[in-house]
PDB file of C-alpha atoms in Angstrom:
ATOM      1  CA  UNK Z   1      21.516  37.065  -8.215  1.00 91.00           C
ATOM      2  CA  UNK Z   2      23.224  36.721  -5.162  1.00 94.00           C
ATOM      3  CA  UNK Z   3      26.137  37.581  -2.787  1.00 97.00           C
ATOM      4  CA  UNK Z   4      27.702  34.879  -1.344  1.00 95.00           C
ATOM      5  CA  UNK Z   5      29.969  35.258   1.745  1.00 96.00           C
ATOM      6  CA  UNK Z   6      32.606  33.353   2.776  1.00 93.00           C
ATOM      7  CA  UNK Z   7      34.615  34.849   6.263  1.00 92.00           C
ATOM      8  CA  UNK Z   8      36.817  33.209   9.307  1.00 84.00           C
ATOM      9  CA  UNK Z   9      34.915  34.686  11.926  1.00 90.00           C
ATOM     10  CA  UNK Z  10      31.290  35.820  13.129  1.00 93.00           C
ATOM     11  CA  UNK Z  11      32.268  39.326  13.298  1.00 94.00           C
ATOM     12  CA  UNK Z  12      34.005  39.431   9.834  1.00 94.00           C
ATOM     13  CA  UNK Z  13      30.923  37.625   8.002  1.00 96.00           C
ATOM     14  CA  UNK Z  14      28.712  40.125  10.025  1.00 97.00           C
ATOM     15  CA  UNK Z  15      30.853  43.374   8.701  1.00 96.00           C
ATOM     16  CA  UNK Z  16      31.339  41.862   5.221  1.00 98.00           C
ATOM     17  CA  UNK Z  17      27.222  41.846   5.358  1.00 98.00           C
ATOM     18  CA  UNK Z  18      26.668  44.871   6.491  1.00 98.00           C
ATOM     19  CA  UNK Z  19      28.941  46.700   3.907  1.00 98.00           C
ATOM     20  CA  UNK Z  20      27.626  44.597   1.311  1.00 98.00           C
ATOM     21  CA  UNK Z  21      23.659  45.420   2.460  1.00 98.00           C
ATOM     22  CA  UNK Z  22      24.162  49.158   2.458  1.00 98.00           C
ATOM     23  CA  UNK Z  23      25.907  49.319  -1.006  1.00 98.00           C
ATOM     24  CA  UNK Z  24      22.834  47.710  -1.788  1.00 98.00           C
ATOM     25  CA  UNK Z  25      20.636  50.387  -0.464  1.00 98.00           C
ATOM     26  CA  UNK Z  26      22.714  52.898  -1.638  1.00 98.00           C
ATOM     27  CA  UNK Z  27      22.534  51.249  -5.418  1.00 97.00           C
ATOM     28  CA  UNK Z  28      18.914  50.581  -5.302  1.00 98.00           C
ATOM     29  CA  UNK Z  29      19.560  47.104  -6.104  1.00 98.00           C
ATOM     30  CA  UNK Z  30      17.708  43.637  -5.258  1.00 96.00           C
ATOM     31  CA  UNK Z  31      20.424  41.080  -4.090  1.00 97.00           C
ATOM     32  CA  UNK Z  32      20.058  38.494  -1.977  1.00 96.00           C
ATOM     33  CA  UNK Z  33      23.387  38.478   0.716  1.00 97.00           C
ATOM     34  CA  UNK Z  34      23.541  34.787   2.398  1.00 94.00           C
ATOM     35  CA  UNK Z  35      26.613  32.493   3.871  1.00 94.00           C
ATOM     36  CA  UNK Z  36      28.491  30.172   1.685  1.00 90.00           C
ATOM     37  CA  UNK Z  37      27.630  26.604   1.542  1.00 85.00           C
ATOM     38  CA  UNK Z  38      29.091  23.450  -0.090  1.00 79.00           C
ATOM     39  CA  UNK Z  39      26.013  22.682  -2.181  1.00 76.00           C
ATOM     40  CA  UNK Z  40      25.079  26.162  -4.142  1.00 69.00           C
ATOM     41  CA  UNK Z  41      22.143  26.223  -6.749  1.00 67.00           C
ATOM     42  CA  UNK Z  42      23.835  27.084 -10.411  1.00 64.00           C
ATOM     43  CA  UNK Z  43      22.819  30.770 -10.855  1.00 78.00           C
ATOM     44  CA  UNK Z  44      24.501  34.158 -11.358  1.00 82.00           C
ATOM     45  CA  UNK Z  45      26.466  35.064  -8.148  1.00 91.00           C
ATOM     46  CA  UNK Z  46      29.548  37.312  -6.602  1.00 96.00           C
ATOM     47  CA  UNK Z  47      31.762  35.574  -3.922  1.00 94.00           C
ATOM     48  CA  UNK Z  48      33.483  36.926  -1.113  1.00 96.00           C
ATOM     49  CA  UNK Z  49      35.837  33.838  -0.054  1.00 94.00           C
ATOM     50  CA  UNK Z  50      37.962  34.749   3.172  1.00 92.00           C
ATOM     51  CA  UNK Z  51      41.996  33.530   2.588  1.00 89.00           C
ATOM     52  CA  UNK Z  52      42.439  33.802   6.386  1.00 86.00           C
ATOM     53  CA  UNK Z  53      39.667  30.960   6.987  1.00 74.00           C
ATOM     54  CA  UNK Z  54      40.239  28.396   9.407  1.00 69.00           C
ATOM     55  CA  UNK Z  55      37.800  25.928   8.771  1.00 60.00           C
ATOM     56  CA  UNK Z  56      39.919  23.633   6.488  1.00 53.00           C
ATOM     57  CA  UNK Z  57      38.436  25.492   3.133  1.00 62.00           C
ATOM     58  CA  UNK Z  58      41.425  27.266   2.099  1.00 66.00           C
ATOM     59  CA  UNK Z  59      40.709  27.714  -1.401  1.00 72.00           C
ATOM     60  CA  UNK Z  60      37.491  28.970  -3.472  1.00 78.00           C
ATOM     61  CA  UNK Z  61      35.483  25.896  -4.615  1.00 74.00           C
ATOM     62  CA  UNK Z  62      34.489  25.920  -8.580  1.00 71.00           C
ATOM     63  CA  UNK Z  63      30.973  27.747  -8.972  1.00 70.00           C
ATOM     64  CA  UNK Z  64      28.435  26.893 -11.502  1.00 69.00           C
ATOM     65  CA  UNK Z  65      26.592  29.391 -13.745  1.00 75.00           C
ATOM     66  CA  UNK Z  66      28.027  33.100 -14.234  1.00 87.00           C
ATOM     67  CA  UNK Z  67      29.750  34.249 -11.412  1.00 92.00           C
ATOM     68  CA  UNK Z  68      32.672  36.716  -9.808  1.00 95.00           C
ATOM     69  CA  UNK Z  69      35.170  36.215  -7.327  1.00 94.00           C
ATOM     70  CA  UNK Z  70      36.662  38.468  -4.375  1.00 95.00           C
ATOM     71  CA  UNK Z  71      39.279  37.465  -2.397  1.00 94.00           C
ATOM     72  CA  UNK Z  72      39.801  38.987   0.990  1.00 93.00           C
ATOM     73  CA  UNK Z  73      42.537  38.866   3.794  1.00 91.00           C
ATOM     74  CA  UNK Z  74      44.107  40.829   6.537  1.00 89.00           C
ATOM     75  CA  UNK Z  75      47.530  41.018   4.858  1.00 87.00           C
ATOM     76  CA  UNK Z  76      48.273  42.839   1.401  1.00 80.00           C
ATOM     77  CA  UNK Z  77      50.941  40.184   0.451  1.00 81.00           C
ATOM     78  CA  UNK Z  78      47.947  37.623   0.102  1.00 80.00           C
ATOM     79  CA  UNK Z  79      47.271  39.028  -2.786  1.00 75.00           C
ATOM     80  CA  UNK Z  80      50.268  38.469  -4.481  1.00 80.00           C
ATOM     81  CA  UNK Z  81      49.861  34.362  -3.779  1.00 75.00           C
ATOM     82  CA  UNK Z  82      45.998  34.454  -4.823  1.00 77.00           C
ATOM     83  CA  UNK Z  83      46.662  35.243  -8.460  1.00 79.00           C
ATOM     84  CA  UNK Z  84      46.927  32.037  -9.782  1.00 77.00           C
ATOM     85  CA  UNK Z  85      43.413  31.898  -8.650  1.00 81.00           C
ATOM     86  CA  UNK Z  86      42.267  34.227 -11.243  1.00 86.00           C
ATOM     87  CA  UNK Z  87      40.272  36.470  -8.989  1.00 90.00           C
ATOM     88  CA  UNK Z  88      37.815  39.084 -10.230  1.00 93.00           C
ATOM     89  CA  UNK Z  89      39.622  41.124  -7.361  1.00 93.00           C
ATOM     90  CA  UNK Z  90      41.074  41.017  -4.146  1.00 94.00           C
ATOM     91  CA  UNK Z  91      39.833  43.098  -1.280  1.00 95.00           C
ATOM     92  CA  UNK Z  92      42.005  43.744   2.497  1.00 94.00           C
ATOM     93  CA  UNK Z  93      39.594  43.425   5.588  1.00 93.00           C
ATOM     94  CA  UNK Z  94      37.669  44.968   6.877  1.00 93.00           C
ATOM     95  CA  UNK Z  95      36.455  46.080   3.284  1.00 96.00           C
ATOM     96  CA  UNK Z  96      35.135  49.352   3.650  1.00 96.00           C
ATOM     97  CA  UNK Z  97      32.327  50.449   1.111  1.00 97.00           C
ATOM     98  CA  UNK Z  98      34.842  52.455  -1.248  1.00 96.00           C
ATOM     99  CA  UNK Z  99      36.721  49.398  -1.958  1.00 97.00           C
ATOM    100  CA  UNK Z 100      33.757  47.477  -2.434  1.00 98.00           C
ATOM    101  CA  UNK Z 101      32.309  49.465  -4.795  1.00 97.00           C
ATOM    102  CA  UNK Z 102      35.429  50.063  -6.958  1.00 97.00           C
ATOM    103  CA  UNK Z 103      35.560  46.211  -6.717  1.00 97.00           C
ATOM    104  CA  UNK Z 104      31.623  45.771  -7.658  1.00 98.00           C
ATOM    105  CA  UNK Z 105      32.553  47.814 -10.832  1.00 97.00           C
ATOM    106  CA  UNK Z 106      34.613  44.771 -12.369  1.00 96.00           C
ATOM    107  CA  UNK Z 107      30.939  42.844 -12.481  1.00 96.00           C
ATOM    108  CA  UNK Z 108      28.190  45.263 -13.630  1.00 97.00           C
ATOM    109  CA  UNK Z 109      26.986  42.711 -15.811  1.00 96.00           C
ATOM    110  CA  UNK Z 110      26.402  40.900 -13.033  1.00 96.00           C
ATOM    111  CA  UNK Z 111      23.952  42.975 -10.930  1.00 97.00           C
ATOM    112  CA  UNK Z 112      23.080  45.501 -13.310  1.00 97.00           C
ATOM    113  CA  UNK Z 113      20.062  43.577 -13.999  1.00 96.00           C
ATOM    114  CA  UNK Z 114      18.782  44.039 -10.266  1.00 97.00           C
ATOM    115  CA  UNK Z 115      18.779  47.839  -9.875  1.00 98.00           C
ATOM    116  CA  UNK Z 116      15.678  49.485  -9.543  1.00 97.00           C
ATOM    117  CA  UNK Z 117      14.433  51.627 -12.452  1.00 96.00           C
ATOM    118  CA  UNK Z 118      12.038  54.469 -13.398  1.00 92.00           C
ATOM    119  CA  UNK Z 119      10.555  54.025 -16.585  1.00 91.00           C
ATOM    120  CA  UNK Z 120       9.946  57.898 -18.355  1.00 89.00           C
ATOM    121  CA  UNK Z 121       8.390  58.693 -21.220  1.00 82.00           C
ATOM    122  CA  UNK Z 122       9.964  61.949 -22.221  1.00 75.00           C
ATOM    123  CA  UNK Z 123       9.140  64.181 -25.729  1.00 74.00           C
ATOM    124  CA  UNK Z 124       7.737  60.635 -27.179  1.00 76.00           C
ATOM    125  CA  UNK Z 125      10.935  59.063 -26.179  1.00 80.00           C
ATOM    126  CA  UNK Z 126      10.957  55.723 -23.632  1.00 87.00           C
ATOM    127  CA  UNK Z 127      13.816  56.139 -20.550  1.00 86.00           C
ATOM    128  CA  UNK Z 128      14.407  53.094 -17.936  1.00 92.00           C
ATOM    129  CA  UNK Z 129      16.589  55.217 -15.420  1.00 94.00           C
ATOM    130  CA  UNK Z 130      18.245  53.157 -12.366  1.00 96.00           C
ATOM    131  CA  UNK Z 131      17.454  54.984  -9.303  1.00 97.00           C
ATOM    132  CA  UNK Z 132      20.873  55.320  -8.456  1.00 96.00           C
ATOM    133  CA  UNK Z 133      21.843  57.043 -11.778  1.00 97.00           C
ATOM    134  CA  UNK Z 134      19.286  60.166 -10.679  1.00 98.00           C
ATOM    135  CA  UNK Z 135      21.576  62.729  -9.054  1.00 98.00           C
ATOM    136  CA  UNK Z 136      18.933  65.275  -8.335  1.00 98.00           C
ATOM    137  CA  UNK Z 137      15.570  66.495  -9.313  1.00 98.00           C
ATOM    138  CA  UNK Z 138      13.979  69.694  -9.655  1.00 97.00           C
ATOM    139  CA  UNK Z 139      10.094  70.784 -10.120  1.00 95.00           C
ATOM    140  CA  UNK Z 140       9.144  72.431 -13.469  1.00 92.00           C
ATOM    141  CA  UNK Z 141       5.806  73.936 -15.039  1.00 88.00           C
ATOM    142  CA  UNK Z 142       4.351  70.510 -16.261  1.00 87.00           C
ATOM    143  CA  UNK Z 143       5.917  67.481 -14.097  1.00 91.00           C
ATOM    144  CA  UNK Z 144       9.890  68.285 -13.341  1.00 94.00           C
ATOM    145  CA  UNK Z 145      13.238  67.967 -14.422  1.00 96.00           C
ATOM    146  CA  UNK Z 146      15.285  64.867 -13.694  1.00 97.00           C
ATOM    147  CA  UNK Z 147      18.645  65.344 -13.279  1.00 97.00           C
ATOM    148  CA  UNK Z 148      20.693  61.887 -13.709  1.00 95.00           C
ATOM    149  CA  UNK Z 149      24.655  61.095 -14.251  1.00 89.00           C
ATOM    150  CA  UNK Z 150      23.977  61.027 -18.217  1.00 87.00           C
ATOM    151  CA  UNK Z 151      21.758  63.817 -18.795  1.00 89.00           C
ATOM    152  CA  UNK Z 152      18.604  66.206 -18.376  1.00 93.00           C
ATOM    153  CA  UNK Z 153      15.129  64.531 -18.637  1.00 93.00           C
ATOM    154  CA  UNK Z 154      11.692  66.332 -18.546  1.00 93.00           C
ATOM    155  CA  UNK Z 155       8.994  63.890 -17.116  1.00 92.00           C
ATOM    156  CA  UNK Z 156       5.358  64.287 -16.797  1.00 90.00           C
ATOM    157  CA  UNK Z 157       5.267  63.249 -13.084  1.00 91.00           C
ATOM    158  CA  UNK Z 158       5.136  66.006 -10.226  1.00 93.00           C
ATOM    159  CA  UNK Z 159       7.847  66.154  -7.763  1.00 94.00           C
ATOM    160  CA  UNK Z 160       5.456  64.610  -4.963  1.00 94.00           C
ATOM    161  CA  UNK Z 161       4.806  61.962  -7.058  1.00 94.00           C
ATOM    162  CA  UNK Z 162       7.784  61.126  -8.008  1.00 94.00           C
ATOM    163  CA  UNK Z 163       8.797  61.695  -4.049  1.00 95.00           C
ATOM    164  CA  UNK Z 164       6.290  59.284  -3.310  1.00 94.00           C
ATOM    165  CA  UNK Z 165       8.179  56.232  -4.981  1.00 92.00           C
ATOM    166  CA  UNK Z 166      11.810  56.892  -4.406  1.00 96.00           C
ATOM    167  CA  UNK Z 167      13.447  55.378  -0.907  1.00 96.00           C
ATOM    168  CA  UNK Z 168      13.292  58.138   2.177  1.00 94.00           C
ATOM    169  CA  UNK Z 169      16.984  56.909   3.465  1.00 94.00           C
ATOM    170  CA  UNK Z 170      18.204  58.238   0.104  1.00 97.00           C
ATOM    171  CA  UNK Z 171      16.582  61.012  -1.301  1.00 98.00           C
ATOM    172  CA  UNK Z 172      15.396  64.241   0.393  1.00 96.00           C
ATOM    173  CA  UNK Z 173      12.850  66.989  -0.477  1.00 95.00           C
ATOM    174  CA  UNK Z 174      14.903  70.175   0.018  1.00 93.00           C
ATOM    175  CA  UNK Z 175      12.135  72.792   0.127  1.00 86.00           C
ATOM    176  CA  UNK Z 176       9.499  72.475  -2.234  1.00 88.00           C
ATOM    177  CA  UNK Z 177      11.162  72.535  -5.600  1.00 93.00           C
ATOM    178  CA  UNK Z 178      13.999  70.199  -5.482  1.00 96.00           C
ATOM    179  CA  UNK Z 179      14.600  66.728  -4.470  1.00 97.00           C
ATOM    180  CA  UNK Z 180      18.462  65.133  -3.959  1.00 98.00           C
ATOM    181  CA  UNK Z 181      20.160  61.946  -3.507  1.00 98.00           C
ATOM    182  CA  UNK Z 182      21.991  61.761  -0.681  1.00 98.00           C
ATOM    183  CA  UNK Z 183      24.742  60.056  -1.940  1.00 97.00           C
ATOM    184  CA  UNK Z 184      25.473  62.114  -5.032  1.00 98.00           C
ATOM    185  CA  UNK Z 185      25.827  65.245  -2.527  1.00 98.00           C
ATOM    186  CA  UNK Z 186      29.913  65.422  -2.636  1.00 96.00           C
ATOM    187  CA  UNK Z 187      30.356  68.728  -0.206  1.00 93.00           C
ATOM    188  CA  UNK Z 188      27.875  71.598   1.749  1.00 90.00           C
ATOM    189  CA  UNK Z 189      29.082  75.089   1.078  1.00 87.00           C
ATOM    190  CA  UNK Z 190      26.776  78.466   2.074  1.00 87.00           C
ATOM    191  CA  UNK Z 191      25.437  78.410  -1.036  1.00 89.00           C
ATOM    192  CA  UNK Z 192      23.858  74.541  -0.725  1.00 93.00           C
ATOM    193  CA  UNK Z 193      24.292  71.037  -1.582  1.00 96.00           C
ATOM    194  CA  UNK Z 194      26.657  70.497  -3.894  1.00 97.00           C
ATOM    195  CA  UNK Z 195      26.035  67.404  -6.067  1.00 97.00           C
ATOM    196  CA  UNK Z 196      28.322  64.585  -8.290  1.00 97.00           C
ATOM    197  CA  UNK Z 197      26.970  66.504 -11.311  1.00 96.00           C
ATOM    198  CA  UNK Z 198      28.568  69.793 -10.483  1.00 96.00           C
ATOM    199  CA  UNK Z 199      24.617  71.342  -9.730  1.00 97.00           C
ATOM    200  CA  UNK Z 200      24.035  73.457  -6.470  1.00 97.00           C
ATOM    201  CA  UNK Z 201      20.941  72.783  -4.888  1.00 96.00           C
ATOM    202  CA  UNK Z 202      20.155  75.858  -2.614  1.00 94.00           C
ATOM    203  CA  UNK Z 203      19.198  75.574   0.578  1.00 91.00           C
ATOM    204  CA  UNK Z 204      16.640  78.008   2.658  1.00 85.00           C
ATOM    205  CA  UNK Z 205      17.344  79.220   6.054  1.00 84.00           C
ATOM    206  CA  UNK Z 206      14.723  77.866   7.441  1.00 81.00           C
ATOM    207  CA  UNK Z 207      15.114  74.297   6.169  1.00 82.00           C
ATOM    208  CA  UNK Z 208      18.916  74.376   6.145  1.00 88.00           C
ATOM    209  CA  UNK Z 209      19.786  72.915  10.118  1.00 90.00           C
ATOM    210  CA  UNK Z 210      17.099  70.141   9.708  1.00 90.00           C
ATOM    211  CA  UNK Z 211      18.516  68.612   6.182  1.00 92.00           C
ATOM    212  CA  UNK Z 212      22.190  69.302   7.623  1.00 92.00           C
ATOM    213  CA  UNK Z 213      21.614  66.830  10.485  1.00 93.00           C
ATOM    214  CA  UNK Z 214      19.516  64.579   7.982  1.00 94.00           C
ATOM    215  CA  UNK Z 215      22.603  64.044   6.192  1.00 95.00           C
ATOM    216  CA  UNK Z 216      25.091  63.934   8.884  1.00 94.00           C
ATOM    217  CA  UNK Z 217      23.114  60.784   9.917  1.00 95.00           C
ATOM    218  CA  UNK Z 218      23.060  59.337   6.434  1.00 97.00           C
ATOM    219  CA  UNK Z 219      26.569  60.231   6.003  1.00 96.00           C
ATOM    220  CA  UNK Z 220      27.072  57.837   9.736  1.00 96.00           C
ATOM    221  CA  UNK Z 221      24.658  55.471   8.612  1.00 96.00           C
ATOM    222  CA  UNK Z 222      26.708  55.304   4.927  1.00 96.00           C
ATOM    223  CA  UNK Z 223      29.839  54.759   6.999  1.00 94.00           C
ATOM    224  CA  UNK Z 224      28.450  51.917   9.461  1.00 93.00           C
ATOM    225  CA  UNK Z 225      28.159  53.780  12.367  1.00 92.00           C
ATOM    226  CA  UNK Z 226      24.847  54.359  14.506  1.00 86.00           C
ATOM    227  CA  UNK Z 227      22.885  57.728  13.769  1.00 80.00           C
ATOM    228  CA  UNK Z 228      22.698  60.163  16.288  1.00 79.00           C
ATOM    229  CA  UNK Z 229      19.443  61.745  17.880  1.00 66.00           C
ATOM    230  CA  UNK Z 230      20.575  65.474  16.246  1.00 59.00           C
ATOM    231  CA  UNK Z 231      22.983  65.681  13.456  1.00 49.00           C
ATOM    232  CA  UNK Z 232      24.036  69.189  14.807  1.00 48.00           C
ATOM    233  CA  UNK Z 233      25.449  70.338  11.584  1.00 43.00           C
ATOM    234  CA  UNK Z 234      28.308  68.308  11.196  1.00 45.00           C
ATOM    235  CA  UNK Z 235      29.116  66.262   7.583  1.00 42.00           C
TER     236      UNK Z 235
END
């Protein structure tokens, strides 16, 4: 599975990859990101082809195998023109990483496959739970309590452990009894993180300023921008 990328100019292709290589960070998923070429191998891809090119490649070329298309441009309008393409969807530059993954949506099938998984065995019962589905987790008498965007699952594992194979950038140990995904938190009120699930995850006093700036700089590193040396509380 790949993305292919398509753009009229260096720094276009270079913000197009970007976006593209932290949604998939954020998703947990293995995709290869390279430039368009003229001779592509037939396999399952998603293509970002650039209206405003001015290379003489105007239009999408046919692709082989199973495969999506975005269009992008500067102007709204082009959209209106690029339907007789039959696009998956059209996106307006710079694509920022809502759009994108509103956009992505259209294609699960696509990359679905590629998203890293934990495989639980829960009460006899056998779970394969995408990374990026697990909202939160929280530790429990025997293992802990995994808290994903479909529902409550006891596993045998131990928070550390569990800690141990999930990707730093995303998920944070918030004390000792909890562990979040940075990108399900949706707001920070006094009482603690507040996650996509509707869960508060307390924070301690003592542990609140450091995981503050932790995810100021996610939250700047989410958005494209460079992290700073101290978060200094702000989100």
């Amino acid at each position: 599975m790949r993305f292919l990328v398509h753009m009229d100019h260096p720094d276009s292709y270079a913000a197009m990859v970007q976006v593209l290589s932290i949604w998939t960070e954020l998703t947990c998923a293995h995709i290869e990101i390279s430039p368009w070429e003229r001779e592509q191998p037939p396999e399952p891809s998603i293509l970002f082809w650039d209206l405003d090119a001015q290379d003489g490649q105007l239009l999408p070329p046919p692709i082989q195998g199973p495969h999506a298309l975005f269009l992008c441009s500067n102007t709204p309008q082009a959209a209106i023109s690029s339907y007789a393409l039959h696009p998956t969807g059209f996106l307006r530059k710079p694509v920022n990483l809502s759009a994108l993954q509103m956009a992505l949506g259209r294609c699960t099938d696509l990359w679905w496959g590629t998203l890293d998984r934990m495989e639980i065995l829960s009460d006899r019962l056998h779970f394969s739970l995408p990374l990026c589905n697990l909202v939160w987790a929280e530790g429990a008498r025997r293992g802990c309590l995994l808290h994903s965007s479909q529902a409550c699952i006891a596993s045998r594992e131990t928070l550390s452990t569990l800690e141990e194979h999930l990707p730093h950038r995303l998920f944070l140990r918030v004390q000792r009894s909890f562990l979040v995904n940075l990108y399900h938190v949706r707001s920070l009120g006094s009482d603690g993180l507040h996650m996509s699930d509707g869960a508060v995850v307390p924070l301690g006093r003592s542990s609140r300023k450091a995981c503050l700036d932790i995810y100021y700089n996610f939250c700047r590193w989410r958005d494209g921008l460079e992290p700073t040396s101290e978060g200094e509380g702000r989100v």
